[in-house]
Amino acid sequence: MSKQSRKISRRQFLTATGVGASGALLAACAGAPAAPQQIEVTREVAKEVQVEVTREVAVEKEVQVTVAPSTEPVVLTMLWNNWGDNFNGLMKKVGDNYTAVNPNVTVEWEFNQQWREKLLTGIASGSPADMTYTNLFANANLANDGALLPLDSYMVLTGLKREDFITAMWDASMWSGKLYACPGAADFLAMFCNDSMMADSGLDPMKPPTSAAELIDQSMAMMKKDSNGAITQLGWTPDVQQFQQWGFMFGGEWYIDATQKVTADDPANVEALNWIKSYADELDPNQLTAFNASLPDFYSPGNAFGSKKVGFRYDGFWAYDVLDQYAPDIDYSVAFYPTKDGTEAERVNYLLNGWMVAIPATSQQSDASWDFMKYGFVEEAWKMGCETLNGNCVVAQMPQFEACLADALGPDNRMTPYLPVFSQTGLVATKFWPAMPVNAMYNDEVVRAYDYVIRGEKTAEEALAEVTATVQAELDKVLKS
């Protein structure tokens, strides 16, 4: 009997089904008179798989696949968050740089503060943008809803691995074992120290706080009150984001991915919140609240750090611009953010925030979109970060990133000597706000709990236990649906 066979190309199958480069189920069967054997193959590989099926046997052949940019005229659309005219204009440079080396490709940007709603509307109508901004609070939710294309195959085809990227940003881009976004930029945050305030308070500006205890001691040394007991100057002003950071710093976790369990009431998180509460009580919670409310926005003239009302600030390298504009005469330095016990090893518990770039699940130009993303946010990540004032996420490019920023700032800028503090923070940090579908709600519940505790309306144990129960119930509901 002559053999009857057919070949099914993985790329052809995925294209026909609209899946793109993600993993899929390949089912092939022969058309012989007798009932053919049916074979199912599920794989994630760096090569295209062709399955040749006869009545007796199935043979897999691996054929090298390349994801090459098209030579035909291409228009790629990028949906982005609206960061304002200045930063929107900086992001456009990423597209312009790509077009300079790929003249046939035009990147059109849409900046929309309601980017997520716009994305889902486009997917529902069958005409989404080719690429989209996403972030730590949205990515897992969008992935769980099937809105984003897994990028694992593209990463493997391109030879990229987890260790090539800032650890926290890669892990935060994952959901349910798959990578749904390419790390874009990370927020490397450090401790800005107002050297003038430290010196005026009898502190040595060359010895910034390295531990939790030193942070409180130095902050209290800088505290001043008026005759009515109102705080007029303070070293450190805690907030809920820093509480999340200190939860990790005290050894806590906010979520266990393997078991999909919310752990807001982890004993270490409770301990961290009680520590902050003790500090607030020493200051008087009402006075602390009033003092914080009186402080101008950092991006305004007379901001608290520049006007010597606050001695320490938790921020990124981009703060240099505001300080150059509104506080050109103050002396400041930048140090690693304190850890619980002041050890360098504890810096692995640093928390990173950031954003990513993704491809909508129904994108019609996924290959072209990936080529742009790979160029703009991987191969030229250092340049993207430098030109747009964002943190570079590609480990090997950190020296280029630092050098570019140093050159742009110039040797005389107060920030220039401290650029390594930010990049080293990013290189060692491993923590991120949980990548799971209800993490935005989780954040809101933690904010609520933090306020209850600081105001003395609930204990840390009670408030965080309520957060765990509330968020876990919502997560379970979402996962079941």
XYZ file of N, CA and C in Angstrom, residues 215-306:
276
model
N 17.269 54.709 60.510
C 16.325 55.568 59.790
C 15.443 56.336 60.773
N 14.933 55.646 61.784
C 14.090 56.304 62.781
C 14.900 57.287 63.614
N 16.076 56.876 64.069
C 16.901 57.743 64.910
C 17.262 59.035 64.190
N 17.706 58.923 62.943
C 18.095 60.125 62.209
C 16.891 60.987 61.862
N 15.771 60.357 61.587
C 14.563 61.119 61.292
C 14.120 61.931 62.492
N 14.172 61.310 63.665
C 13.786 62.032 64.884
C 14.765 63.157 65.192
N 16.034 62.963 64.864
C 17.028 64.012 65.090
C 16.734 65.236 64.242
N 16.113 65.034 63.086
C 15.800 66.158 62.203
C 14.431 66.773 62.483
N 13.641 66.139 63.357
C 12.284 66.621 63.596
C 12.264 67.948 64.358
N 11.364 68.820 63.918
C 11.128 70.079 64.619
C 9.619 70.286 64.724
N 9.189 70.899 65.836
C 7.781 71.236 66.033
C 7.667 72.688 66.453
N 6.513 73.290 66.151
C 6.287 74.666 66.589
C 5.693 74.663 67.995
N 5.348 75.847 68.481
C 4.861 75.965 69.859
C 3.534 75.251 70.083
N 2.799 74.967 69.004
C 1.523 74.268 69.121
C 1.676 72.754 68.967
N 2.905 72.309 68.809
C 3.134 70.882 68.667
C 3.030 70.381 67.241
N 2.837 71.272 66.281
C 2.734 70.863 64.878
C 4.127 70.598 64.311
N 4.258 69.523 63.569
C 5.536 69.179 62.955
C 5.843 70.185 61.842
N 7.032 70.745 61.856
C 7.453 71.678 60.810
C 8.609 71.123 59.986
N 9.265 70.106 60.486
C 10.388 69.496 59.767
C 10.531 68.054 60.245
N 10.871 67.165 59.312
C 10.977 65.750 59.660
C 11.954 65.067 58.721
N 12.549 64.000 59.186
C 13.464 63.259 58.333
C 12.724 62.372 57.346
N 12.055 61.349 57.859
C 11.393 60.357 57.005
C 9.884 60.417 57.184
N 9.162 60.481 56.080
C 7.704 60.428 56.120
C 7.258 59.119 55.473
N 6.769 58.175 56.272
C 6.367 56.879 55.726
C 5.088 56.982 54.914
N 4.895 56.029 53.988
C 3.654 55.932 53.224
C 3.401 54.461 52.932
N 2.266 54.183 52.294
C 1.872 52.786 52.117
C 2.792 52.050 51.149
N 3.306 52.728 50.131
C 4.226 52.041 49.215
C 5.477 51.595 49.957
N 5.972 52.458 50.836
C 7.153 52.070 51.596
C 6.817 50.985 52.610
N 5.572 50.956 53.090
C 5.164 49.844 53.949
C 5.245 48.527 53.183
N 4.783 48.515 51.933
C 4.888 47.294 51.124
C 6.353 46.888 50.983
N 7.215 47.880 50.759
C 8.649 47.609 50.678
C 9.174 47.044 51.993
N 8.773 47.634 53.112
C 9.282 47.188 54.401
C 8.743 45.813 54.769
N 7.560 45.446 54.276
C 7.087 44.085 54.482
C 8.086 43.089 53.921
N 8.521 43.323 52.681
C 9.557 42.462 52.090
C 10.858 42.551 52.889
N 11.196 43.779 53.319
C 12.467 43.978 54.010
C 12.516 43.234 55.341
N 11.354 43.095 55.981
C 11.295 42.370 57.242
C 11.229 40.860 57.021
N 11.256 40.439 55.733
C 11.250 39.015 55.424
C 9.894 38.459 55.052
N 8.919 39.330 54.837
C 7.571 38.880 54.523
C 7.342 38.664 53.042
N 6.225 38.054 52.727
C 5.756 37.901 51.351
C 4.300 38.357 51.301
N 3.899 38.857 50.145
C 2.523 39.321 49.980
C 1.666 38.317 49.206
N 2.325 37.344 48.570
C 1.584 36.376 47.761
C 2.483 35.180 47.491
N 1.909 33.986 47.533
C 2.647 32.768 47.204
C 2.131 32.275 45.856
N 2.936 32.426 44.831
C 2.492 32.122 43.475
C 2.184 30.632 43.297
N 2.991 29.772 43.889
C 2.823 28.329 43.686
C 1.472 27.827 44.186
N 0.975 28.444 45.250
C -0.304 28.013 45.815
C -1.427 29.005 45.567
N -1.083 30.138 44.935
C -2.046 31.202 44.647
C -2.744 31.664 45.925
N -1.930 31.899 46.953
C -2.447 32.324 48.241
C -1.992 33.742 48.584
N -2.936 34.551 48.998
C -2.667 35.914 49.453
C -2.139 35.844 50.883
N -1.078 36.598 51.170
C -0.442 36.510 52.489
C -0.203 37.891 53.089
N -1.198 38.749 53.020
C -1.051 40.090 53.592
C -0.725 40.030 55.074
N -1.276 39.035 55.781
C -1.047 38.928 57.216
C 0.154 38.052 57.562
N 1.079 37.909 56.628
C 2.361 37.280 56.933
C 2.914 37.954 58.197
N 3.376 37.183 59.179
C 3.872 37.787 60.425
C 4.909 38.883 60.214
N 5.729 38.743 59.186
C 6.746 39.777 58.927
C 6.096 41.067 58.438
N 5.026 40.973 57.654
C 4.301 42.169 57.226
C 3.649 42.852 58.424
N 3.094 42.054 59.320
C 2.493 42.594 60.544
C 3.560 43.307 61.372
N 4.718 42.679 61.487
C 5.813 43.289 62.242
C 6.244 44.616 61.617
N 6.329 44.661 60.297
C 6.729 45.899 59.615
C 5.712 47.009 59.849
N 4.426 46.675 59.785
C 3.399 47.698 59.992
C 3.384 48.177 61.441
N 3.598 47.269 62.384
C 3.678 47.680 63.790
C 4.879 48.589 64.026
N 5.975 48.330 63.312
C 7.166 49.185 63.434
C 6.866 50.596 62.937
N 6.208 50.695 61.785
C 5.844 52.015 61.258
C 4.842 52.691 62.184
N 3.899 51.925 62.714
C 2.904 52.474 63.635
C 3.577 53.049 64.878
N 4.588 52.376 65.397
C 5.311 52.877 66.573
C 5.959 54.226 66.288
N 6.526 54.346 65.098
C 7.136 55.622 64.680
C 6.072 56.707 64.577
N 4.942 56.385 63.955
C 3.852 57.362 63.816
C 3.326 57.781 65.184
N 3.224 56.834 66.119
C 2.743 57.167 67.458
C 3.694 58.112 68.167
N 4.988 57.907 67.936
C 5.976 58.773 68.573
C 5.869 60.206 68.053
N 5.473 60.322 66.786
C 5.324 61.651 66.190
C 3.971 62.269 66.513
N 2.962 61.411 66.768
C 1.540 61.755 66.907
C 0.895 61.624 65.527
N 0.087 60.584 65.343
C -0.510 60.307 64.029
C -1.244 61.500 63.426
N -1.937 62.262 64.263
C -2.678 63.414 63.737
C -1.725 64.488 63.226
N -0.646 64.701 63.964
C 0.338 65.688 63.527
C 1.057 65.219 62.265
N 1.331 63.919 62.181
C 1.982 63.385 60.983
C 1.075 63.540 59.770
N -0.213 63.242 59.948
C -1.165 63.386 58.846
C -1.264 64.846 58.397
N -1.320 65.758 59.374
C -1.414 67.185 59.041
C -0.146 67.663 58.343
N 0.997 67.187 58.805
C 2.266 67.585 58.186
C 2.327 67.102 56.740
N 1.984 65.832 56.512
C 1.998 65.304 55.145
C 1.050 66.071 54.242
N -0.120 66.433 54.763
C -1.114 67.166 53.970
C -0.635 68.568 53.620
N 0.268 69.112 54.435
C 0.743 70.475 54.193
C 1.860 70.551 53.170
N 2.419 69.398 52.816
C 3.582 69.405 51.932
C 3.173 69.616 50.482
N 3.864 70.478 49.777
C 3.553 70.666 48.347
C 3.977 69.453 47.527
N 3.429 69.336 46.348
C 3.803 68.266 45.438
C 5.284 68.372 45.087
N 5.948 67.223 44.975
C 7.386 67.232 44.704
C 7.714 67.921 43.389
N 6.803 67.849 42.440
C 7.068 68.412 41.115
C 6.675 69.883 41.024
N 6.611 70.541 42.157
C 6.234 71.949 42.209
C 7.333 72.760 42.886
N 7.375 74.069 42.611
C 8.330 74.920 43.321
C 8.086 74.833 44.824
N 9.143 74.893 45.592
C 9.002 74.842 47.040
C 8.693 73.471 47.582
N 8.991 72.418 46.822
C 8.690 71.067 47.309
C 9.404 70.804 48.632
N 8.871 69.838 49.389
C 9.309 69.633 50.767
C 10.788 69.284 50.881
N 11.296 68.470 49.975
C 12.705 68.084 50.049
C 13.590 69.283 49.720
N 13.241 70.010 48.675
C 14.052 71.149 48.257
C 13.989 72.314 49.218
